[in-house]
Structure formats: structure tokens, C-alpha cells
PDB file of C-alpha atoms and ligand atoms in Angstrom:
ATOM      1  CA  MET R   1      15.143  33.568  -9.143  1.00 91.00           C
ATOM      2  CA  LYS R   2      17.775  33.911 -11.702  1.00 94.00           C
ATOM      3  CA  GLU R   3      20.096  31.555 -10.334  1.00 95.00           C
ATOM      4  CA  GLN R   4      17.761  29.073  -9.776  1.00 96.00           C
ATOM      5  CA  ILE R   5      16.319  28.712 -13.598  1.00 96.00           C
ATOM      6  CA  ASP R   6      20.101  29.188 -15.226  1.00 96.00           C
ATOM      7  CA  TYR R   7      20.907  26.435 -13.391  1.00 96.00           C
ATOM      8  CA  LEU R   8      17.515  24.357 -14.185  1.00 96.00           C
ATOM      9  CA  GLU R   9      17.563  25.454 -17.850  1.00 94.00           C
ATOM     10  CA  SER R  10      21.327  23.807 -17.771  1.00 94.00           C
ATOM     11  CA  ARG R  11      19.795  20.303 -16.656  1.00 93.00           C
ATOM     12  CA  LEU R  12      16.637  20.450 -18.822  1.00 91.00           C
ATOM     13  CA  LYS R  13      15.703  18.917 -22.140  1.00 87.00           C
ATOM     14  CA  ALA R  14      12.503  20.020 -22.727  1.00 91.00           C
ATOM     15  CA  ARG R  15      10.775  23.056 -21.133  1.00 95.00           C
ATOM     16  CA  PRO R  16       7.444  21.734 -19.109  1.00 97.00           C
ATOM     17  CA  GLU R  17       4.136  22.882 -19.996  1.00 97.00           C
ATOM     18  CA  ILE R  18       2.378  22.036 -16.974  1.00 98.00           C
ATOM     19  CA  ALA R  19       3.608  21.969 -13.171  1.00 98.00           C
ATOM     20  CA  ILE R  20       2.453  19.584 -10.821  1.00 97.00           C
ATOM     21  CA  VAL R  21       2.875  20.463  -6.867  1.00 96.00           C
ATOM     22  CA  LEU R  22       2.364  17.651  -4.640  1.00 92.00           C
ATOM     23  CA  GLY R  23       1.167  17.546  -1.347  1.00 86.00           C
ATOM     24  CA  SER R  24       1.814  15.673   2.091  1.00 75.00           C
ATOM     25  CA  GLY R  25       1.170  12.348   1.188  1.00 68.00           C
ATOM     26  CA  LEU R  26       0.814  12.359  -2.433  1.00 77.00           C
ATOM     27  CA  GLY R  27       4.213  11.410  -3.213  1.00 81.00           C
ATOM     28  CA  PRO R  28       3.923   8.570  -4.914  1.00 85.00           C
ATOM     29  CA  MET R  29       2.711  10.866  -8.451  1.00 85.00           C
ATOM     30  CA  ALA R  30       6.255  11.259  -8.798  1.00 88.00           C
ATOM     31  CA  ASP R  31       6.926   7.972  -9.515  1.00 89.00           C
ATOM     32  CA  GLU R  32       4.564   7.810 -12.545  1.00 90.00           C
ATOM     33  CA  VAL R  33       6.783  10.448 -14.626  1.00 94.00           C
ATOM     34  CA  SER R  34       8.641   8.675 -17.712  1.00 94.00           C
ATOM     35  CA  ASP R  35      12.127   9.390 -18.799  1.00 93.00           C
ATOM     36  CA  PRO R  36      12.538  11.699 -15.471  1.00 94.00           C
ATOM     37  CA  THR R  37      15.227  14.165 -14.482  1.00 95.00           C
ATOM     38  CA  VAL R  38      15.367  14.491 -10.919  1.00 94.00           C
ATOM     39  CA  ILE R  39      16.532  17.304  -8.966  1.00 95.00           C
ATOM     40  CA  PRO R  40      17.200  17.032  -5.637  1.00 94.00           C
ATOM     41  CA  TYR R  41      16.445  20.402  -3.731  1.00 94.00           C
ATOM     42  CA  GLU R  42      19.569  20.138  -2.099  1.00 93.00           C
ATOM     43  CA  ASP R  43      21.362  20.952  -5.839  1.00 94.00           C
ATOM     44  CA  ILE R  44      19.441  24.173  -7.172  1.00 95.00           C
ATOM     45  CA  PRO R  45      20.975  27.312  -5.315  1.00 95.00           C
ATOM     46  CA  GLY R  46      18.953  28.868  -2.795  1.00 93.00           C
ATOM     47  CA  TRP R  47      16.195  26.838  -3.340  1.00 94.00           C
ATOM     48  CA  PRO R  48      14.063  26.068  -0.055  1.00 92.00           C
ATOM     49  CA  HIS R  49      14.508  22.856   2.144  1.00 82.00           C
ATOM     50  CA  SER R  50      11.000  21.163   2.721  1.00 72.00           C
ATOM     51  CA  THR R  51      11.491  19.935   6.149  1.00 70.00           C
ATOM     52  CA  ALA R  52       7.850  18.144   6.293  1.00 63.00           C
ATOM     53  CA  VAL R  53       6.972  14.739   6.797  1.00 63.00           C
ATOM     54  CA  GLY R  54       5.425  13.384   3.741  1.00 59.00           C
ATOM     55  CA  HIS R  55       7.366  15.884   1.381  1.00 61.00           C
ATOM     56  CA  ALA R  56      10.329  14.554  -0.492  1.00 75.00           C
ATOM     57  CA  GLY R  57      12.029  17.490  -1.721  1.00 90.00           C
ATOM     58  CA  LYS R  58      12.743  17.036  -5.424  1.00 93.00           C
ATOM     59  CA  LEU R  59      11.907  18.324  -9.404  1.00 94.00           C
ATOM     60  CA  ILE R  60      10.883  15.503 -11.453  1.00 95.00           C
ATOM     61  CA  PHE R  61      10.785  16.591 -15.318  1.00 96.00           C
ATOM     62  CA  GLY R  62       9.765  14.487 -17.892  1.00 96.00           C
ATOM     63  CA  GLN R  63       6.427  13.227 -19.416  1.00 95.00           C
ATOM     64  CA  LEU R  64       2.834  12.298 -18.639  1.00 95.00           C
ATOM     65  CA  GLU R  65       0.064  11.322 -20.831  1.00 95.00           C
ATOM     66  CA  GLY R  66       2.445  12.485 -23.389  1.00 93.00           C
ATOM     67  CA  ARG R  67       2.770  16.097 -21.942  1.00 96.00           C
ATOM     68  CA  ASN R  68       5.947  17.800 -20.725  1.00 97.00           C
ATOM     69  CA  VAL R  69       5.489  18.093 -16.624  1.00 97.00           C
ATOM     70  CA  VAL R  70       7.976  19.196 -13.606  1.00 97.00           C
ATOM     71  CA  VAL R  71       6.187  17.493 -10.428  1.00 96.00           C
ATOM     72  CA  MET R  72       7.504  19.484  -7.531  1.00 95.00           C
ATOM     73  CA  SER R  73       7.589  17.231  -4.533  1.00 93.00           C
ATOM     74  CA  GLY R  74       7.532  18.758  -1.485  1.00 91.00           C
ATOM     75  CA  ARG R  75       6.884  22.673  -1.141  1.00 92.00           C
ATOM     76  CA  ALA R  76       8.011  25.027   1.068  1.00 93.00           C
ATOM     77  CA  HIS R  77       5.299  25.911   3.538  1.00 94.00           C
ATOM     78  CA  LEU R  78       5.533  29.532   5.751  1.00 96.00           C
ATOM     79  CA  TYR R  79       5.280  27.436   9.104  1.00 95.00           C
ATOM     80  CA  GLU R  80       8.715  26.203   8.521  1.00 93.00           C
ATOM     81  CA  GLY R  81      10.071  29.619   8.978  1.00 93.00           C
ATOM     82  CA  HIS R  82      10.701  30.327   5.503  1.00 94.00           C
ATOM     83  CA  SER R  83       9.762  33.669   4.341  1.00 95.00           C
ATOM     84  CA  ILE R  84       6.847  34.108   1.933  1.00 97.00           C
ATOM     85  CA  ASP R  85       9.160  34.669  -1.254  1.00 96.00           C
ATOM     86  CA  LYS R  86      10.706  31.278  -0.661  1.00 96.00           C
ATOM     87  CA  VAL R  87       7.449  29.461  -0.157  1.00 96.00           C
ATOM     88  CA  VAL R  88       6.546  31.131  -3.530  1.00 98.00           C
ATOM     89  CA  LEU R  89       9.571  30.317  -5.236  1.00 97.00           C
ATOM     90  CA  GLY R  90       9.367  27.374  -6.862  1.00 97.00           C
ATOM     91  CA  ALA R  91       5.986  28.386  -8.040  1.00 98.00           C
ATOM     92  CA  ARG R  92       7.504  31.597  -9.652  1.00 98.00           C
ATOM     93  CA  VAL R  93      10.611  29.558 -10.987  1.00 98.00           C
ATOM     94  CA  MET R  94       7.970  26.885 -12.773  1.00 97.00           C
ATOM     95  CA  ALA R  95       6.069  29.033 -14.371  1.00 98.00           C
ATOM     96  CA  ARG R  96       9.217  31.366 -15.671  1.00 97.00           C
ATOM     97  CA  LEU R  97      10.482  28.254 -17.368  1.00 97.00           C
ATOM     98  CA  GLY R  98       7.567  27.600 -19.058  1.00 97.00           C
ATOM     99  CA  ALA R  99       4.804  25.996 -17.030  1.00 98.00           C
ATOM    100  CA  SER R 100       1.726  28.479 -17.777  1.00 98.00           C
ATOM    101  CA  LYS R 101      -0.686  25.797 -16.213  1.00 98.00           C
ATOM    102  CA  VAL R 102      -0.542  24.635 -12.935  1.00 98.00           C
ATOM    103  CA  ILE R 103      -1.673  21.849 -10.818  1.00 97.00           C
ATOM    104  CA  LEU R 104      -1.551  22.357  -7.084  1.00 97.00           C
ATOM    105  CA  THR R 105      -2.610  19.804  -5.030  1.00 96.00           C
ATOM    106  CA  ASN R 106      -2.732  19.593  -0.628  1.00 95.00           C
ATOM    107  CA  ALA R 107      -3.844  17.818   2.138  1.00 93.00           C
ATOM    108  CA  ALA R 108      -6.487  19.847   4.340  1.00 96.00           C
ATOM    109  CA  GLY R 109      -9.169  19.404   7.210  1.00 97.00           C
ATOM    110  CA  GLY R 110     -12.837  18.749   6.309  1.00 98.00           C
ATOM    111  CA  ILE R 111     -15.156  22.034   7.128  1.00 98.00           C
ATOM    112  CA  ASN R 112     -17.933  21.267   4.991  1.00 98.00           C
ATOM    113  CA  LEU R 113     -20.488  18.236   6.347  1.00 97.00           C
ATOM    114  CA  SER R 114     -20.392  16.523   3.425  1.00 97.00           C
ATOM    115  CA  TYR R 115     -16.883  15.718   2.754  1.00 97.00           C
ATOM    116  CA  ASN R 116     -15.781  12.643   4.388  1.00 93.00           C
ATOM    117  CA  ARG R 117     -12.371  11.551   5.309  1.00 93.00           C
ATOM    118  CA  GLY R 118      -9.924  10.795   1.842  1.00 93.00           C
ATOM    119  CA  ALA R 119     -12.833  12.924  -0.096  1.00 95.00           C
ATOM    120  CA  LEU R 120     -11.252  14.681  -3.425  1.00 95.00           C
ATOM    121  CA  VAL R 121     -12.458  18.505  -3.794  1.00 97.00           C
ATOM    122  CA  LEU R 122     -11.682  20.978  -6.363  1.00 98.00           C
ATOM    123  CA  ILE R 123     -11.225  24.211  -4.954  1.00 98.00           C
ATOM    124  CA  THR R 124     -13.490  26.931  -6.465  1.00 98.00           C
ATOM    125  CA  ASP R 125     -12.059  29.876  -4.299  1.00 98.00           C
ATOM    126  CA  HIS R 126     -10.183  30.468  -1.072  1.00 98.00           C
ATOM    127  CA  LEU R 127      -9.991  32.387   1.994  1.00 98.00           C
ATOM    128  CA  ASN R 128      -5.904  34.064   2.828  1.00 98.00           C
ATOM    129  CA  LEU R 129      -5.783  34.048   6.187  1.00 98.00           C
ATOM    130  CA  GLN R 130      -2.537  33.846   6.544  1.00 98.00           C
ATOM    131  CA  GLY R 131      -1.693  37.238   7.718  1.00 96.00           C
ATOM    132  CA  THR R 132       0.303  38.110   4.610  1.00 97.00           C
ATOM    133  CA  ASN R 133       0.836  37.726   0.624  1.00 98.00           C
ATOM    134  CA  PRO R 134       3.544  36.730  -1.318  1.00 98.00           C
ATOM    135  CA  LEU R 135       2.751  40.120  -3.635  1.00 98.00           C
ATOM    136  CA  LEU R 136       3.736  42.871  -0.566  1.00 97.00           C
ATOM    137  CA  GLY R 137       6.390  45.356  -0.998  1.00 97.00           C
ATOM    138  CA  PRO R 138       7.599  46.525  -4.243  1.00 97.00           C
ATOM    139  CA  ASN R 139       5.947  45.426  -7.474  1.00 97.00           C
ATOM    140  CA  ASP R 140       8.160  43.302 -10.060  1.00 96.00           C
ATOM    141  CA  ASP R 141       6.508  44.642 -13.085  1.00 96.00           C
ATOM    142  CA  SER R 142       7.858  41.827 -15.017  1.00 96.00           C
ATOM    143  CA  LEU R 143       5.878  39.337 -13.319  1.00 97.00           C
ATOM    144  CA  GLY R 144       2.871  41.002 -13.344  1.00 97.00           C
ATOM    145  CA  PRO R 145       0.551  44.125 -12.325  1.00 97.00           C
ATOM    146  CA  ARG R 146       0.403  45.716  -9.049  1.00 98.00           C
ATOM    147  CA  PHE R 147      -3.347  44.916  -8.028  1.00 97.00           C
ATOM    148  CA  PRO R 148      -3.819  41.432 -10.046  1.00 97.00           C
ATOM    149  CA  ASP R 149      -7.608  40.577 -10.176  1.00 97.00           C
ATOM    150  CA  MET R 150      -8.619  37.164  -8.300  1.00 97.00           C
ATOM    151  CA  THR R 151     -11.712  36.835  -9.574  1.00 97.00           C
ATOM    152  CA  PHE R 152     -10.691  33.668 -11.877  1.00 97.00           C
ATOM    153  CA  CYS R 153      -7.530  32.885  -9.223  1.00 98.00           C
ATOM    154  CA  TYR R 154      -8.515  29.158 -10.083  1.00 98.00           C
ATOM    155  CA  SER R 155      -9.366  29.002 -14.004  1.00 98.00           C
ATOM    156  CA  PRO R 156     -12.962  28.127 -14.857  1.00 98.00           C
ATOM    157  CA  ARG R 157     -11.778  26.253 -17.813  1.00 98.00           C
ATOM    158  CA  LEU R 158      -9.373  24.307 -16.134  1.00 98.00           C
ATOM    159  CA  ARG R 159     -12.027  23.501 -13.188  1.00 98.00           C
ATOM    160  CA  GLN R 160     -14.503  22.584 -15.857  1.00 98.00           C
ATOM    161  CA  VAL R 161     -11.674  20.080 -17.244  1.00 98.00           C
ATOM    162  CA  ALA R 162     -11.635  18.481 -13.755  1.00 98.00           C
ATOM    163  CA  LEU R 163     -14.980  18.244 -13.402  1.00 98.00           C
ATOM    164  CA  ASP R 164     -15.660  16.699 -16.862  1.00 98.00           C
ATOM    165  CA  THR R 165     -12.606  14.529 -16.214  1.00 98.00           C
ATOM    166  CA  ALA R 166     -13.801  13.336 -12.794  1.00 97.00           C
ATOM    167  CA  GLN R 167     -17.218  12.533 -14.182  1.00 97.00           C
ATOM    168  CA  ARG R 168     -15.757  10.634 -17.044  1.00 97.00           C
ATOM    169  CA  ILE R 169     -13.762   8.743 -14.978  1.00 96.00           C
ATOM    170  CA  GLY R 170     -16.576   7.728 -12.179  1.00 95.00           C
ATOM    171  CA  SER R 171     -14.381   9.693  -9.836  1.00 94.00           C
ATOM    172  CA  THR R 172     -16.544  11.856  -6.650  1.00 95.00           C
ATOM    173  CA  LEU R 173     -14.555  15.447  -6.863  1.00 97.00           C
ATOM    174  CA  HIS R 174     -16.641  17.957  -4.526  1.00 98.00           C
ATOM    175  CA  GLN R 175     -16.341  21.440  -4.752  1.00 98.00           C
ATOM    176  CA  GLY R 176     -15.223  24.084  -1.864  1.00 98.00           C
ATOM    177  CA  VAL R 177     -13.768  27.056  -0.587  1.00 98.00           C
ATOM    178  CA  TYR R 178     -10.502  26.542   1.043  1.00 98.00           C
ATOM    179  CA  ALA R 179      -8.841  28.877   3.829  1.00 98.00           C
ATOM    180  CA  CYS R 180      -5.713  29.137   4.485  1.00 98.00           C
ATOM    181  CA  LEU R 181      -3.728  29.776   8.174  1.00 98.00           C
ATOM    182  CA  SER R 182      -0.664  29.772   8.447  1.00 97.00           C
ATOM    183  CA  GLY R 183      -0.458  26.550  10.859  1.00 93.00           C
ATOM    184  CA  PRO R 184       1.903  24.703  11.940  1.00 96.00           C
ATOM    185  CA  THR R 185      -1.120  23.749  15.125  1.00 97.00           C
ATOM    186  CA  TYR R 186      -4.270  22.176  14.048  1.00 97.00           C
ATOM    187  CA  GLU R 187      -6.926  24.310  14.206  1.00 98.00           C
ATOM    188  CA  THR R 188      -9.132  24.822  17.612  1.00 97.00           C
ATOM    189  CA  PRO R 189     -13.223  23.468  17.413  1.00 97.00           C
ATOM    190  CA  ALA R 190     -13.701  27.300  17.921  1.00 98.00           C
ATOM    191  CA  GLU R 191     -11.720  28.440  14.819  1.00 98.00           C
ATOM    192  CA  ILE R 192     -13.592  25.906  12.612  1.00 98.00           C
ATOM    193  CA  ARG R 193     -16.659  27.059  13.389  1.00 98.00           C
ATOM    194  CA  TYR R 194     -15.746  30.131  12.914  1.00 98.00           C
ATOM    195  CA  LEU R 195     -14.302  29.267   9.369  1.00 98.00           C
ATOM    196  CA  ARG R 196     -17.777  27.846   8.821  1.00 98.00           C
ATOM    197  CA  ILE R 197     -19.297  30.778   9.082  1.00 98.00           C
ATOM    198  CA  ILE R 198     -17.114  32.975   7.092  1.00 98.00           C
ATOM    199  CA  GLY R 199     -17.401  29.997   4.405  1.00 98.00           C
ATOM    200  CA  ALA R 200     -14.437  27.833   4.273  1.00 98.00           C
ATOM    201  CA  ASP R 201     -15.298  24.234   3.079  1.00 98.00           C
ATOM    202  CA  LEU R 202     -11.486  23.331   3.814  1.00 98.00           C
ATOM    203  CA  VAL R 203      -8.608  24.284   5.798  1.00 98.00           C
ATOM    204  CA  GLY R 204      -4.515  24.035   5.115  1.00 98.00           C
ATOM    205  CA  MET R 205      -1.450  25.419   5.509  1.00 97.00           C
ATOM    206  CA  SER R 206      -0.393  25.815   1.811  1.00 97.00           C
ATOM    207  CA  THR R 207      -1.217  26.510  -1.783  1.00 98.00           C
ATOM    208  CA  VAL R 208      -3.489  29.839  -1.654  1.00 98.00           C
ATOM    209  CA  PRO R 209       0.725  31.632  -1.407  1.00 98.00           C
ATOM    210  CA  GLU R 210       1.388  29.465  -4.883  1.00 98.00           C
ATOM    211  CA  ALA R 211      -2.032  30.421  -6.011  1.00 98.00           C
ATOM    212  CA  ILE R 212      -1.855  34.153  -6.068  1.00 98.00           C
ATOM    213  CA  ALA R 213       2.176  34.351  -7.055  1.00 98.00           C
ATOM    214  CA  LEU R 214       0.847  32.353 -10.062  1.00 98.00           C
ATOM    215  CA  ASN R 215      -2.238  34.222 -10.360  1.00 98.00           C
ATOM    216  CA  HIS R 216       0.201  37.588 -10.927  1.00 98.00           C
ATOM    217  CA  MET R 217       2.208  35.754 -13.371  1.00 98.00           C
ATOM    218  CA  GLY R 218      -0.919  35.036 -15.329  1.00 98.00           C
ATOM    219  CA  ALA R 219      -0.530  31.497 -15.018  1.00 98.00           C
ATOM    220  CA  GLU R 220      -3.615  29.417 -15.308  1.00 98.00           C
ATOM    221  CA  VAL R 221      -4.303  27.685 -11.721  1.00 98.00           C
ATOM    222  CA  VAL R 222      -6.347  24.362 -10.938  1.00 98.00           C
ATOM    223  CA  ALA R 223      -6.024  23.322  -7.286  1.00 98.00           C
ATOM    224  CA  PHE R 224      -7.062  20.207  -5.351  1.00 97.00           C
ATOM    225  CA  SER R 225      -7.515  18.893  -1.654  1.00 96.00           C
ATOM    226  CA  CYS R 226      -7.666  15.840  -0.306  1.00 93.00           C
ATOM    227  CA  VAL R 227      -9.695  15.345   2.666  1.00 95.00           C
ATOM    228  CA  THR R 228      -6.978  13.712   4.891  1.00 93.00           C
ATOM    229  CA  ASN R 229      -9.134  14.394   8.304  1.00 94.00           C
ATOM    230  CA  MET R 230     -12.205  15.864   9.411  1.00 96.00           C
ATOM    231  CA  ALA R 231     -11.291  19.564  10.905  1.00 97.00           C
ATOM    232  CA  ALA R 232     -10.835  19.990  14.650  1.00 96.00           C
ATOM    233  CA  GLY R 233     -13.888  19.565  17.026  1.00 95.00           C
ATOM    234  CA  ILE R 234     -15.821  18.014  13.830  1.00 94.00           C
ATOM    235  CA  THR R 235     -15.576  14.203  15.293  1.00 91.00           C
ATOM    236  CA  ASN R 236     -14.371  13.452  18.881  1.00 87.00           C
ATOM    237  CA  GLU R 237     -11.100  12.577  17.747  1.00 89.00           C
ATOM    238  CA  LYS R 238      -7.602  14.328  17.717  1.00 93.00           C
ATOM    239  CA  ILE R 239      -5.628  15.382  14.470  1.00 91.00           C
ATOM    240  CA  HIS R 240      -2.570  13.766  14.005  1.00 89.00           C
ATOM    241  CA  HIS R 241      -0.214  14.569  11.158  1.00 88.00           C
ATOM    242  CA  GLY R 242       0.106  10.570  11.050  1.00 87.00           C
ATOM    243  CA  GLU R 243      -3.297  10.150   9.624  1.00 84.00           C
ATOM    244  CA  VAL R 244      -2.889  12.945   7.199  1.00 83.00           C
ATOM    245  CA  LEU R 245       0.033  10.970   5.586  1.00 86.00           C
ATOM    246  CA  GLU R 246      -2.070   8.018   5.672  1.00 84.00           C
ATOM    247  CA  THR R 247      -5.522   9.402   4.083  1.00 85.00           C
ATOM    248  CA  GLY R 248      -2.739  10.883   1.341  1.00 81.00           C
ATOM    249  CA  ARG R 249      -1.181   7.504   0.656  1.00 82.00           C
ATOM    250  CA  ASP R 250      -4.663   5.435   0.784  1.00 83.00           C
ATOM    251  CA  VAL R 251      -6.253   8.203  -1.724  1.00 87.00           C
ATOM    252  CA  SER R 252      -3.375   8.847  -3.582  1.00 86.00           C
ATOM    253  CA  ALA R 253      -4.072   6.243  -6.594  1.00 88.00           C
ATOM    254  CA  GLN R 254      -7.868   7.381  -6.875  1.00 90.00           C
ATOM    255  CA  PHE R 255      -5.600  11.056  -7.183  1.00 90.00           C
ATOM    256  CA  ILE R 256      -3.326  10.244  -9.504  1.00 91.00           C
ATOM    257  CA  ASN R 257      -6.090   8.630 -11.892  1.00 93.00           C
ATOM    258  CA  LEU R 258      -8.015  11.943 -11.957  1.00 94.00           C
ATOM    259  CA  ILE R 259      -4.955  14.032 -12.475  1.00 94.00           C
ATOM    260  CA  ARG R 260      -3.646  11.862 -15.392  1.00 94.00           C
ATOM    261  CA  ALA R 261      -6.502  11.411 -16.730  1.00 96.00           C
ATOM    262  CA  MET R 262      -7.018  14.995 -17.039  1.00 97.00           C
ATOM    263  CA  LEU R 263      -3.922  16.096 -18.471  1.00 97.00           C
ATOM    264  CA  PRO R 264      -4.536  15.896 -22.444  1.00 96.00           C
ATOM    265  CA  SER R 265      -6.985  18.594 -21.949  1.00 95.00           C
ATOM    266  CA  VAL R 266      -5.133  20.686 -19.381  1.00 96.00           C
TER     267      VAL R 266
HETATM  268  N1  HPA C 301      -6.308  21.671   9.216  1.00 96.63           N
HETATM  269  C1  HPA C 301      -5.093  22.683   8.820  1.00 96.63           C
HETATM  270  N2  HPA C 301      -4.193  21.528   7.902  1.00 96.63           N
HETATM  271  C2  HPA C 301      -4.461  20.405   7.354  1.00 96.63           C
HETATM  272  C3  HPA C 301      -5.308  19.704   8.260  1.00 96.63           C
HETATM  273  C4  HPA C 301      -5.974  20.251   9.081  1.00 96.63           C
HETATM  274  O1  HPA C 301      -7.559  19.568   9.806  1.00 96.63           O
HETATM  275  N3  HPA C 301      -5.374  18.097   7.821  1.00 96.63           N
HETATM  276  C5  HPA C 301      -4.305  18.533   6.677  1.00 96.63           C
HETATM  277  N4  HPA C 301      -3.659  19.643   6.555  1.00 96.63           N
END
């Protein structure tokens, strides 16, 4: 992590207080940052490249709503073949650079039948079903404890800020539990029925490794899903990545409004 931090510190004008990780189709948020310093992932030594379509691959440091932010446009996923350490490297580096509050976003399949395509959901908790954990192996005590508590992985304070903000601006914000699988296949209808039984409202392939690594470091995390499609078997249709990206784009303005509006209180 040291080489990435040294490189980024040499390029930064100010330390970020808040990090925002953009999921599939939510890239337009990156354009909102004022006085931006844009750093392509290729320029950062040892930084994993994002191969997923819909993920740009750059860090944008600057200001949003008067707060110093870093926007991570494009993330590494386990399904791309990255090690779990690389999947969480970006989150760890941003936290080490000063971002003690992190807003994670993703595209997800909706399992809860009260959601519909385009719904925004505040993640209240997760099911880690990736079969791995970013904290496996010797513990780095300089990052956090061996056995981190996960009761408040998604900050109750920031969740309340999100709910209050949504109400204030008249934006509907659902709440739900996110199940994280490795992908890259979308789920089978039987898997979705199983996930519903075990308590999942949403399903996706990201966010949870970062939330775990950040919680370990004591960062405050808040996470949102955009329901880009109803999960497999709920409608009679196949799931296409194109649909995922399209829905992400359709709701990105609403998503950006919500995040901007909550930033002053984050
Ligand atoms: N399943 C898993 N990940 C996803 C989905 C889905 O249906 N939609 C967007 N990301």
C-alpha cells in the first residue's frame, strides 16, 4: 500500500475527507467534482485495472459541496481475477489518505418484491457469500484488530443522514440487506429463492469486501444500491449487462442528487 500512497500524496493538493466509490453506470458523478485532479489507474503503481464495462478507471480528487472528496470511478472485482487484496486496495488507500467516511455505491439485482427497476436502496447489512474475506491471513495490526466487530458495518449515523436527506429532497430511498456473490454469472432463479429465504433483499458482486476492509480500519461506511434489474426468475426475462448499465444511467441524476445533498452532513 505504501507505494500507492507515496505516489498519490505526491500528486494531491488536499487530503480527501470523504471517498465515493462509483458502481456500474454511475460514472457521471465523477464529472461533478470541482477543481479536479484526475489520476488514471494506469498511472498508479500496482493499482488493479478495472476491466468491467461501465467502469472508467480513474481517481478524481477535488471538491463536492465544499467537502474534499476522492471519487473512485471504477473498482476491481473478484470475478475479474483480482486477488481479494487488490479488490480492497483502493478502499484502504483512500482511507489511509484521510477519507474516514466512505460512500460505496453499486448496481444490484432486486430480490425484495417491493423494489422495482431503478429503485435506490440504502444497504443496512450484508451477507458475505463470496467464499473469501479481505482480512484472511496474518492481521496487519496497523490497519485494525484481528477480529473486527461487524454489528455496525454500515454506520447507523450515516444511514440516518441518508434517510433524512432522502426525505428532505423528496427522493424515495428503500432499505435492505445486500448479498454479495463472486459472479460473474448472474444467479439462477433457485439461487435467488434461496437468497430471499436467508434474508437478502439485493444481490451483487461488489461492495462487501470494501465495507469489511474499511470497517476493519475504523472508517465510517454508508452504501447504496441501484436496483438495475429485478433478480433472476422474478420476471420472465434474461438479465443483460446492457440493462444494468442503462438503468444505472437512467437513475444516475437522482442518485447524484441524493449523495450531493447528504455530503454537508457526512
Ligand atoms: N445479480 C448480481 N449482480 C448484479 C445484478 C444481479 O442481478 N444486477 C447488477 N449487478
